[in-house]
Coordinates of C-alpha atoms and ligand atoms in Angstrom, one line a residue:
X16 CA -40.3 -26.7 -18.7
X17 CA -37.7 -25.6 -16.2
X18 CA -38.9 -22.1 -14.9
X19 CA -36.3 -19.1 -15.5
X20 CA -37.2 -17.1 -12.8
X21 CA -37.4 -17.7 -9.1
X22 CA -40.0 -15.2 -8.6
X23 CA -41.3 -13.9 -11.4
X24 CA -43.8 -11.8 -9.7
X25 CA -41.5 -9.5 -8.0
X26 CA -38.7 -10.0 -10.3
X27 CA -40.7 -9.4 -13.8
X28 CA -42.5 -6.0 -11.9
X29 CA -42.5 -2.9 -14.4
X30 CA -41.2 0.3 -13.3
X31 CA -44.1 2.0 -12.5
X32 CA -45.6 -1.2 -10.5
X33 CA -42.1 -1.3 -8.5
X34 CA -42.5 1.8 -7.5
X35 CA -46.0 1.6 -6.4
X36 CA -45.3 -1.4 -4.3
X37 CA -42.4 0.6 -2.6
X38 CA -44.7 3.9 -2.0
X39 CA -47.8 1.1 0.0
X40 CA -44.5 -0.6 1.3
X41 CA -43.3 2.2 2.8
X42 CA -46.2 3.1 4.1
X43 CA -46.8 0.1 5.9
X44 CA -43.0 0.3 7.5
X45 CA -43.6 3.8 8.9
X46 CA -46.6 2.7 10.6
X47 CA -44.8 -0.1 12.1
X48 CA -42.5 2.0 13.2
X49 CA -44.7 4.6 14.8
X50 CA -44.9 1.5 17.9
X51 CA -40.7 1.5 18.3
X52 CA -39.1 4.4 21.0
X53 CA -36.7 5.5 18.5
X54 CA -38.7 6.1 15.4
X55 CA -41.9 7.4 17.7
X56 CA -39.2 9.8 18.9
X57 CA -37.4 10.4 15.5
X58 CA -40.8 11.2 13.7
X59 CA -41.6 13.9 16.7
X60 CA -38.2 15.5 16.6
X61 CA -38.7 15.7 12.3
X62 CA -43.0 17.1 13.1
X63 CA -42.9 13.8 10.7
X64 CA -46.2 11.9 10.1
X65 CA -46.3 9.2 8.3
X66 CA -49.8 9.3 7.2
X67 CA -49.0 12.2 5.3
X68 CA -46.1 10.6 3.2
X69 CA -47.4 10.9 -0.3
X70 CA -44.6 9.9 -2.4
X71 CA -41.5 8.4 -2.0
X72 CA -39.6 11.5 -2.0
X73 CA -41.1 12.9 0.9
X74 CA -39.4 10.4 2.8
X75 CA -36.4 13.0 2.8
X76 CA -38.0 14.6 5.3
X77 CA -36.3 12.0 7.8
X78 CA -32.9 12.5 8.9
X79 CA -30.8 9.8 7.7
X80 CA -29.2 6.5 10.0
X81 CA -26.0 5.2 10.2
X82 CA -23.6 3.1 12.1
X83 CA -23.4 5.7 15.0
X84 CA -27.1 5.3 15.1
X85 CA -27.4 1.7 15.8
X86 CA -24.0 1.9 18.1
X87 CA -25.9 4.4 20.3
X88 CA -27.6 2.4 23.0
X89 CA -30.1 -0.6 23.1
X90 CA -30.9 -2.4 19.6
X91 CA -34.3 -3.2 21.0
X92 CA -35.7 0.7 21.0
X93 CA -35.4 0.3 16.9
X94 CA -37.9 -3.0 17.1
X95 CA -41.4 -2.7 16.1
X96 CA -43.1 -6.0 17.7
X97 CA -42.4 -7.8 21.2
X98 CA -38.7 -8.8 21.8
X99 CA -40.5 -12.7 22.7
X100 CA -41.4 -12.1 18.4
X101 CA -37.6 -12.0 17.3
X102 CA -35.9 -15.6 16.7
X103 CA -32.6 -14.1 15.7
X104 CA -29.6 -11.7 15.8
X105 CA -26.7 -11.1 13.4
X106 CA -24.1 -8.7 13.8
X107 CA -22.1 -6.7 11.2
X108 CA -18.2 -7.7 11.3
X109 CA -16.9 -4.6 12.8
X110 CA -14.9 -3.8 9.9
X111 CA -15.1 -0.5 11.0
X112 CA -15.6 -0.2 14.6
X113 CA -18.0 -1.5 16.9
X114 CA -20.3 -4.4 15.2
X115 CA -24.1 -3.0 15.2
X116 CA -26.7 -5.6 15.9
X117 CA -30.1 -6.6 13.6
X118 CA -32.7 -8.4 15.0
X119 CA -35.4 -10.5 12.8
X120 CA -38.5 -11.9 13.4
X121 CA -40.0 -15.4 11.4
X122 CA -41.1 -13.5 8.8
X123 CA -38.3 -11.6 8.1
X124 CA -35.8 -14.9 8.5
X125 CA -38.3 -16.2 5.6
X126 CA -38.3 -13.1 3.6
X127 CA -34.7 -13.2 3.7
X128 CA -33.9 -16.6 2.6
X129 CA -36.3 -15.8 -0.2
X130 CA -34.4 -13.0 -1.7
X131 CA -31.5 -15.2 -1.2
X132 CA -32.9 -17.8 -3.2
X133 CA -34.2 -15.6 -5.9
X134 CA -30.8 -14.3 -6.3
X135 CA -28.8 -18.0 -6.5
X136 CA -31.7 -19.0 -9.1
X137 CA -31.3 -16.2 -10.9
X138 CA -27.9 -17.4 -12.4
X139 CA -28.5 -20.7 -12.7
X140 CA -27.8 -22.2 -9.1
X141 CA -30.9 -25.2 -9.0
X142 CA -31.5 -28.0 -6.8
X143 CA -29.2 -30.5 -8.3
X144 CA -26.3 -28.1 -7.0
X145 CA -24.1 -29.0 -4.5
X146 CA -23.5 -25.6 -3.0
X147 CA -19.9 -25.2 -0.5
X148 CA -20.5 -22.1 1.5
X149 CA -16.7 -21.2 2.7
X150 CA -18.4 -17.7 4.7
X151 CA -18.1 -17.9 8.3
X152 CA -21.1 -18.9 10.2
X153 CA -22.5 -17.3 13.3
X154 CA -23.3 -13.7 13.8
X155 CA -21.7 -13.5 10.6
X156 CA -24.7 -12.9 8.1
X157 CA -22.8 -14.5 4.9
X158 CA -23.0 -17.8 6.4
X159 CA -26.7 -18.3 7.4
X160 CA -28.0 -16.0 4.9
X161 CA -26.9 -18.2 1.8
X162 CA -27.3 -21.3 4.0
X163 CA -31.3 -20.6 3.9
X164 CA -31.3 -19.6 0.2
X165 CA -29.8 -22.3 -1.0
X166 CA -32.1 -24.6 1.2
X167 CA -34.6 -23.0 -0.1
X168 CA -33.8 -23.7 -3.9
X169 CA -33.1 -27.1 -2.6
X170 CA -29.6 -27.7 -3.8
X171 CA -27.0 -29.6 -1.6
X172 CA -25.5 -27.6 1.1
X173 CA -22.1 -28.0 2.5
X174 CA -21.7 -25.7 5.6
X175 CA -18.1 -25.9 5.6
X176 CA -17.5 -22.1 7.0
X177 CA -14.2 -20.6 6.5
X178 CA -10.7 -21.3 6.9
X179 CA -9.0 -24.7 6.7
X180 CA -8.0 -24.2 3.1
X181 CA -6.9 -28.2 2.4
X182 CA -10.1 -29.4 4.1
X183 CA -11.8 -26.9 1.5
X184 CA -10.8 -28.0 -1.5
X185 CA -11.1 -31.9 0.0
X186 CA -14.9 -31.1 0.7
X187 CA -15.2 -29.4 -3.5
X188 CA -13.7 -32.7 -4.3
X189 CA -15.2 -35.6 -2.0
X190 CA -19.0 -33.9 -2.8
X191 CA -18.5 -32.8 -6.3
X192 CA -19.2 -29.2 -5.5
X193 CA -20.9 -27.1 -8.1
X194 CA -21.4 -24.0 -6.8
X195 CA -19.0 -21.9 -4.1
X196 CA -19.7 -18.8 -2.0
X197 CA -16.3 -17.0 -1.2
X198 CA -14.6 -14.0 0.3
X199 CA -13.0 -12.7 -3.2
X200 CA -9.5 -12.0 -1.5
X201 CA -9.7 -15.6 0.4
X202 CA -11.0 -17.2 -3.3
X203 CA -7.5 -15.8 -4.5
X204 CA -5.1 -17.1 -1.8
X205 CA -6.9 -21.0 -2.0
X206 CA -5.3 -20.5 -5.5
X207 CA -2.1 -20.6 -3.7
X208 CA -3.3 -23.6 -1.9
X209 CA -4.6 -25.4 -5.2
X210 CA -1.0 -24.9 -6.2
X211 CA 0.9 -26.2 -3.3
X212 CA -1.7 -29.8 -3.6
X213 CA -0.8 -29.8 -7.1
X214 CA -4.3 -29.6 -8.2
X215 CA -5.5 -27.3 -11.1
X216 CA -9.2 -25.7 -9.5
X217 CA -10.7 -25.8 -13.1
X218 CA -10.3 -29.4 -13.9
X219 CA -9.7 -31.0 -10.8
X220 CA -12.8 -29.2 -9.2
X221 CA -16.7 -29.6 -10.5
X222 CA -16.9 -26.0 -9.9
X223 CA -19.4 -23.8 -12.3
X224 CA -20.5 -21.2 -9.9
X225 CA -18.9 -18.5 -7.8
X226 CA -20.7 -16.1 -5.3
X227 CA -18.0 -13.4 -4.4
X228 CA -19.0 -10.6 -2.0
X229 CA -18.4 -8.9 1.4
X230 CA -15.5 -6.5 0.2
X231 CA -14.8 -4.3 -2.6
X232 CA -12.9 -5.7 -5.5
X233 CA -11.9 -5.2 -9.0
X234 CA -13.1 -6.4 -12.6
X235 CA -9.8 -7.9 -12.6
X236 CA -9.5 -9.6 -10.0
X237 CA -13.4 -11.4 -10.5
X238 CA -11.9 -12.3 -14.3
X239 CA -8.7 -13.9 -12.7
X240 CA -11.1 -16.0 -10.2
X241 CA -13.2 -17.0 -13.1
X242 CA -10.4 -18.0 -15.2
X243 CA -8.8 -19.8 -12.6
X244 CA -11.0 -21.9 -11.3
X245 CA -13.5 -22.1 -14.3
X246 CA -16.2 -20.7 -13.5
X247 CA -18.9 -17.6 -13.8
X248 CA -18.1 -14.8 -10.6
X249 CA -21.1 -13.1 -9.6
X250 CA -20.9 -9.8 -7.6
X251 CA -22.8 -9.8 -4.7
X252 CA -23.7 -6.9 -2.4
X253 CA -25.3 -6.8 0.8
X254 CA -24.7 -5.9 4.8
X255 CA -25.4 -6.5 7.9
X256 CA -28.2 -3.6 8.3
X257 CA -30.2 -4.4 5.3
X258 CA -30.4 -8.4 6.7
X259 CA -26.9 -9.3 4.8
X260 CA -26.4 -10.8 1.5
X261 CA -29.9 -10.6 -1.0
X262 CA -29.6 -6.6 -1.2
X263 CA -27.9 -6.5 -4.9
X264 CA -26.6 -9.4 -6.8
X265 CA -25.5 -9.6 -10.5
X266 CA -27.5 -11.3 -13.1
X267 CA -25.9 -13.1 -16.0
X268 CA -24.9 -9.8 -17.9
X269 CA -22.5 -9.4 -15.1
X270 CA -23.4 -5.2 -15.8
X271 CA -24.0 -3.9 -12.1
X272 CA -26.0 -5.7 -9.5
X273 CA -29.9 -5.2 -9.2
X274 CA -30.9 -4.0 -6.0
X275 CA -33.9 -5.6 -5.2
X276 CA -36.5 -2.7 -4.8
X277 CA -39.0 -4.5 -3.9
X278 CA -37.7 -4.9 -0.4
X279 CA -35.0 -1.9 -0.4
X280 CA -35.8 1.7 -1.4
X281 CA -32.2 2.9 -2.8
X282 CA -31.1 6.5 -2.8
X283 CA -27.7 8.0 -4.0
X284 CA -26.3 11.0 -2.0
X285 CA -23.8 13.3 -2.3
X286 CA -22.0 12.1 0.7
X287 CA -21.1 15.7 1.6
X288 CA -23.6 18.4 0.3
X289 CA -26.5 15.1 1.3
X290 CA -28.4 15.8 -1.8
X291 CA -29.6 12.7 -4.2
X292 CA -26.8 12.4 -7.6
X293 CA -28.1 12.6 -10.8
X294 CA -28.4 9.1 -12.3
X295 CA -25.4 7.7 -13.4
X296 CA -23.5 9.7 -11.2
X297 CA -21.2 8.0 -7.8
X298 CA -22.3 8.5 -4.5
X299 CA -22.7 6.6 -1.2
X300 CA -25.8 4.4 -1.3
X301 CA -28.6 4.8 1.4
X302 CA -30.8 2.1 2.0
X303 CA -34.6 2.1 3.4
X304 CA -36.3 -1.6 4.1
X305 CA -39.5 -2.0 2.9
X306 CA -40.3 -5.8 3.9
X307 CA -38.7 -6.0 7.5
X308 CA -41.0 -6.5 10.6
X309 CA -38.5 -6.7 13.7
X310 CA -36.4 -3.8 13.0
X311 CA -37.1 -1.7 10.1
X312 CA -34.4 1.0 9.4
X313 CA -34.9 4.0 7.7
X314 CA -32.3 6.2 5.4
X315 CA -29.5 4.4 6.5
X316 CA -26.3 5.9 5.1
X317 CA -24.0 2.5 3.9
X318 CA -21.1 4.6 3.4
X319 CA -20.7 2.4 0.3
X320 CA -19.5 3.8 -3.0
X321 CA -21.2 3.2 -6.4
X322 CA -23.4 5.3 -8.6
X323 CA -26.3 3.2 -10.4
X324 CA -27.3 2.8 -14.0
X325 CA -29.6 5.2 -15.8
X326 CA -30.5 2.3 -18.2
X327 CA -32.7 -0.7 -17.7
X328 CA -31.2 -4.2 -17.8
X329 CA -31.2 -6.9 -21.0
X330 CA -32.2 -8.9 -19.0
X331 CA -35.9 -8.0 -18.2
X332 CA -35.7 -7.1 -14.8
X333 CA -36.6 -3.4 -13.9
X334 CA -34.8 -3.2 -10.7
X335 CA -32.2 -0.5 -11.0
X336 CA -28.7 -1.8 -10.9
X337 CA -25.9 -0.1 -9.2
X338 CA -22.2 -0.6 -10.3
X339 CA -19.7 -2.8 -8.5
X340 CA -18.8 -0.8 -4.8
X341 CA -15.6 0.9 -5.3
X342 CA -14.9 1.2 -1.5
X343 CA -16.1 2.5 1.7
X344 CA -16.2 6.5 2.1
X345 CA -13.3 6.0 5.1
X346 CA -11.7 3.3 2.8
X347 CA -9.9 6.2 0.6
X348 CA -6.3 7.2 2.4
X349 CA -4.3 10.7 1.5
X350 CA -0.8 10.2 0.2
X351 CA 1.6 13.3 -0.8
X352 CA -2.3 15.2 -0.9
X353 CA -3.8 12.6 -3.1
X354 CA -6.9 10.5 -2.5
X355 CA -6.3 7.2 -3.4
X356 CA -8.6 4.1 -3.3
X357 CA -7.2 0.9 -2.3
X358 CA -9.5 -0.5 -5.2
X359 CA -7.3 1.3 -8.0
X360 CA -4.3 -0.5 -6.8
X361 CA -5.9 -3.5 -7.1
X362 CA -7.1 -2.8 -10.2
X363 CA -3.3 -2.1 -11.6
X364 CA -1.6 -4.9 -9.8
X365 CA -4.2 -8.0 -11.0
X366 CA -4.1 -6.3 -14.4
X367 CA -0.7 -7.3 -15.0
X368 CA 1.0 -11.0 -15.7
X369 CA 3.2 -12.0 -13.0
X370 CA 1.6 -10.6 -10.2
X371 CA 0.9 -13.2 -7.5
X372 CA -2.5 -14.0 -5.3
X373 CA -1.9 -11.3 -2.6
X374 CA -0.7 -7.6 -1.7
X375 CA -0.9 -5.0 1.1
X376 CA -0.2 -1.3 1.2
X377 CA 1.4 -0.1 4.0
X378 CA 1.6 3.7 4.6
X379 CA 4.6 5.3 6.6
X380 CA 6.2 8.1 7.9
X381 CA 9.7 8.7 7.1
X382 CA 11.4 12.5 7.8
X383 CA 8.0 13.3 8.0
X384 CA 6.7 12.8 4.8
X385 CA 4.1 10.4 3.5
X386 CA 6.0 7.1 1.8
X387 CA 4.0 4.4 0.4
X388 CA 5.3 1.0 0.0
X389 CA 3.2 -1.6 -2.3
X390 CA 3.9 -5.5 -1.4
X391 CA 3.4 -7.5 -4.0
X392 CA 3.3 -11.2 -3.9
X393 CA 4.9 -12.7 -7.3
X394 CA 3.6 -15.9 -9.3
X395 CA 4.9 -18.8 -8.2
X396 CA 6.9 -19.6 -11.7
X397 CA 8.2 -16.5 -11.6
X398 CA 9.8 -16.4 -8.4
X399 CA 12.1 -18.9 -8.8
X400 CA 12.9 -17.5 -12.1
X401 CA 15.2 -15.0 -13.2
X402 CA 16.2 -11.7 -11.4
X403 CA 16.1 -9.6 -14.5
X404 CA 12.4 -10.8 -15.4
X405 CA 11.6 -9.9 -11.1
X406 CA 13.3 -6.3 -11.9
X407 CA 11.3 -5.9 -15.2
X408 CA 8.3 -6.4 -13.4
X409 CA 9.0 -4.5 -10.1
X410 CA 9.8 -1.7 -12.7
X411 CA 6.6 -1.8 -14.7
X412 CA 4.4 -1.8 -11.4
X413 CA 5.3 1.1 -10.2
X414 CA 4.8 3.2 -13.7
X415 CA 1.7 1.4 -13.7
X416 CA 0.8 2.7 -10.3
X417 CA 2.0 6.0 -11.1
X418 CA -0.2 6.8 -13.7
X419 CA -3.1 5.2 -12.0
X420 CA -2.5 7.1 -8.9
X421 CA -0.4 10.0 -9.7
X422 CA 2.0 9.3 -6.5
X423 CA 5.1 7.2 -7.2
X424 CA 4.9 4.8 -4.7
X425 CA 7.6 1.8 -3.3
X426 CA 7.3 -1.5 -4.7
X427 CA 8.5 -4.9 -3.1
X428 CA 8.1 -7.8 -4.8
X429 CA 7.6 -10.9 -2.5
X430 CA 7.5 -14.4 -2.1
X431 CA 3.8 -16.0 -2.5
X432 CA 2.1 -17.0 0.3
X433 CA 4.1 -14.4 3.0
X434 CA 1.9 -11.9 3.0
X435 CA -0.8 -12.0 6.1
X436 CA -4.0 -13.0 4.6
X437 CA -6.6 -13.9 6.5
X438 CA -10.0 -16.2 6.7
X439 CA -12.2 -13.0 6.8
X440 CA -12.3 -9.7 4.7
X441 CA -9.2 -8.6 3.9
X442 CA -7.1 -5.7 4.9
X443 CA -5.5 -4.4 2.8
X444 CA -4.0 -1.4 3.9
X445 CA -1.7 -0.9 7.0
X446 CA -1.7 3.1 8.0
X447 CA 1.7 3.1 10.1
X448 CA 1.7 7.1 9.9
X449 CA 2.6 9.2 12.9
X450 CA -0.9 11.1 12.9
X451 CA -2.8 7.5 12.1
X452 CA -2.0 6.4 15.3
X453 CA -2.5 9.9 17.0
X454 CA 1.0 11.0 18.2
Ligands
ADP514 P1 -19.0 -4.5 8.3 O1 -19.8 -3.2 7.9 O2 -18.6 -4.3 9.8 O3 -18.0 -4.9 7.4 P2 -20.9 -6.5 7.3 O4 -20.4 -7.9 7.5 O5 -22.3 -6.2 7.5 O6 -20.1 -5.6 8.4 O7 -20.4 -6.0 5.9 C1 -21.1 -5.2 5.0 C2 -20.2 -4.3 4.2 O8 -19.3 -5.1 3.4 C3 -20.9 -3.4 3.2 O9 -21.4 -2.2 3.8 C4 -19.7 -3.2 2.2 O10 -18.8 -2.1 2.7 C5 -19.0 -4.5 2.2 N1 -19.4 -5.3 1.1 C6 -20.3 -6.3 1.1 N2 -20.5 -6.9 -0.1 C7 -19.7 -6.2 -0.9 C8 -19.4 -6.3 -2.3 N3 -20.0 -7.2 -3.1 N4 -18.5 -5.4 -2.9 C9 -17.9 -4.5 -2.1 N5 -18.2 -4.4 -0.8 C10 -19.0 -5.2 -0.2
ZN515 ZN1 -30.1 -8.0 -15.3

C-alpha cells in the first residue's frame, strides 16, 4: 500500500514529543552558534548562556534578528563551520531593500529538499508527476528549493523558470504536466495568455496541482486559480532566511499552513509592544531554526502577518498552523488616516464577476490631499461589451471598496492585459505621494 505520509516520524510527532525535540534542537543550535563572531558576541552582550536554556521560553532572553541584522556587514560572521563546509548561497529578492544572503552547508541543502518533499507528498504530489516549476532559478530560493523536493519524491521535473508565458503553457502541454509551482499574481495573468491561444487551462492542460506562494494573496483569488485551471491551490509559505519554501505549507484541509516545528521554532509578537499574542490572535511571525548547520538564525522577526490556530488540525498532524499571511508589516499604506492592506483590495476586487486577471493601486497627491486610484483590469467578454454593464460595474467596485476600506477611493476600469505585470512578485501598489518620495 501506497504510504500517506512522507515522513511520518516527524510529521505524525504528538505535541508534547514536538516540543521536546525543539527544546534538545535548540539546544544543539545554540551551541553551534557559540563558534560564529556574531552569536559569541550576541550571547555576551545578552550575559546569555546557552547551557542554561531550560525551556523554550527562555530563549526570549535573546534580542530578536531581522533584515537589518543580516544587511549589517559580512554573512560569514553568522556561520557556524568553515566557509570551505558551505556549497551554496541564496539570496532573498530584495522586495524590500537590499537582498540578505543565506549560506548552507550539505546537510542543510539535504535537510531542505526533505522538508520540501514532505510538503509536495503531503498533498498528493508522487513520482508519477510531472512537476513544471515556472519560479525563477538562481539565487532565487523558489526555484532550487522545489527543484530538490520534487527530485527527491521522484516525480518528473520540468525546470522551465519564469517568464515566457506561450513557451509555458507549450511545456504543460508537450509533457503532460501534472503539477505547477507558480507566483499566484503571475498564475493569474497566464490566464490572460490561455485566452489569447484559445486554450481553456482546465481541459486543455493535465494540470491537478498548484503550488502558490512568495506573496500575500486572498481566498479569492487561490478559488479563482483553482477554478480556472482545475485544480487544488495550496498555500505555501517560506523565505529566504528560514532556507525558502518548506517553512509552512497547507495540507488538504486547505485551513492554515503547518509550520513545520520540527525544524522552525514559531513565535507570534506583538510587533510593537514585542510581547508573544495570545493564540489565535495576529501578529508578525518570528522564526528560530532548529535543523540548520551553516547559518543558524535566531529570533528572526519575518515582518509577516498572520496569527496561528489555537486548534489542532483534522488531519493528524500536530504542527501548529498559522493562517494565510495577510501582508508584510510595511506592506499596509495610510490613506485619508486609514490603514489599509493591499490584501483587502484584493480580496473585494476577485470577489466580484467581471473583474479581470490584474490591478494596481496607485496612491497620489492632488491639492495636497491623499487620492487613491484603483485600476482594474476587466474580463475579456466584458470589455467589448456594453458601456452600461462597464458603468454598473465601475459603480459597484467602488461601494464595494468603500465598505471594505472605509475610504472612497477612484476606480478605472481597464483593458486586460495593460496593466504592468511582471515575471516576479507582484507590485501592487505605486505610492506617487509627495512625502513617499521625500520632497
Ligand atoms: P524578500 O523578503 O526580499 O521578498 P524572499 O524571496 O525571501 O525575499 O521572500 C520571502 C517573503 O515573501 C516572505 O517573508 C513573505 O513576505 C513573502 N511570502 C512568501 N510566501 C508567501 C505566501 N505564501 N503568502 C504570503 N507571502 C509570502
Ligand atoms: Zn493539516
Amino acid at each position: 500500500m501506497e504510504r500517506e505520509f512522507w515522513n511520518p516520524e516527524m510529521e505524525l510527532l504528538p505535541r508534547e514529543e514536538i516540543e521536546a525535540l525543539q527544546l534538545r534542537r535548540l539546544r544543539e543550535v545554540l551551541q553551534r552558534c557559540d563558534r560564529s563572531p556574531f552569536y559569541r558576541e550576541l550571547f555576551r552582550e545578552a550575559s546569555f548562556s546557552p547551557e542554561k536554556l531550560n525551556s523554550l521560553a527562555d530563549l526570549r532572553a535573546l534580542p530578536f534578528t531581522d533584515k537589518e541584522t543580516l544587511r549589517g556587514g559580512d554573512p560569514a560572521r553568522f556561520l557556524t563551520v568553515p566557509l570551505e563546509d558551505i556549497v551554496r548561497v541564496h539570496s532573498s529578492s530584495g522586495t524590500t531593500g537590499q537582498a540578505t544572503v543565506v549560506f548552507h552547508t550539505a546537510r542543510d541543502i539535504d535537510a531542505w529538499a526533505e522538508l520540501v518533499a514532505r510538503c509536495m507528498y503531503m498533498t498528493g504530489v508522487r513520482s508519477t508527476d510531472v512537476f513544471q516549476n515556472m519560479m525563477g532559478y538562481g539565487l532565487f530560493t523558489g526555484g532550487l528549493g522545489f527543484h530538490y523536493g520534487a527530485e527527491r519524491i521522484g516525480a518528473l521535473v520540468i525546470p522551465a523558470g519564469s517568464g515566457n508565458s506561450r513557451r509555458q503553457i507549450q511545456l504543460m502541454r508537450d509533457f503532460h504536466t501534472t503539477v505547477i509551482h507558480v507566483i499566484p499574481s503571475y498564475a493569474l495573468y497566464l490566464l490572460e495568455v490561455f485566452r489569447e491561444m484559445g486554450l481553456d487551462p482546465a481541459s486543455d492542460t493535465d494540470l491537478r496541482i498548484a503550488f502558490i506562494g512568495a506573496e500575500p494573496h486572498t481566498e479569492s483569488l487561490r478559488r479563482r486559480l483553482e477554478e480556472s485551471y482545475g485544480v487544488k491551490a495550496y498555500n505555501s509559505y517560506g523565505l529566504t532566511e528560514m532556507n525558502g519554501p518548506g517553512v509552512a505549507f497547507e495540507c488538504p484541509f486547505q485551513e492554515g499552513m503547518h509550520v513545520w516545528e520540527d525544524s522552525f521554532l514559531l513565535e507570534v509578537i506583538d510587533p510593537e509592544r514585542l510581547e508573544p499574542v495570545p493564540p489565535g490572535e495576529e501578529g508578525e511571525l518570528v522564526l528560530t531554526t532548529l535543523n540548520r548547520e551553516g547559518m543558524p538564525l535566531l529570533r528572526y522577526r519575518t515582518r509577516d502577518l498572520a496569527f496561528a490556530y489555537p486548534e489542532p488540525c483534522r488531519c493528524g498532524r500536530a504542527h501548529r498552523r498559522i493562517s494565510r499571511i495577510k501582508g508584510r508589516t510595511d506592506d499596509m499604506f495610510i490613506v485619508k488616516g486609514v490603514n489599509i492592506f493591499p490584501m483587502q483590495v484584493e480580496r473585494v476586487l476577485l470577489g466580484i464577476l467581471g473583474v479581470g486577471s490584474n490591478y494596481q493601486i496607485v496612491l497620489d497627491t492632488v491639492e495636497s490631499r491623499d487620492e487613491m486610484r484603483v485600476m482594474v483590469e476587466v474580463a475579456g467578454d466584458l470589455w467589448h461589451g456594453e458601456v452600461r454593464e462597464l458603468n454598473r460595474l465601475r459603480k459597484r467596485i467602488v461601494e464595494e471598496l468603500r465598505q471594505e476600506i472605509l475610504v472612497t477611493p477612484l476606480v478605472e476600469l481597464v483593458e486586460p492585459g495593460t496593466l504592468p505585470a511582471g515575471e516576479g512578485k507582484a507590485v501592487r501598489v505605486m505610492d506617487r505621494r509627495e512625502y513617499a518620495r521625500g520632497d
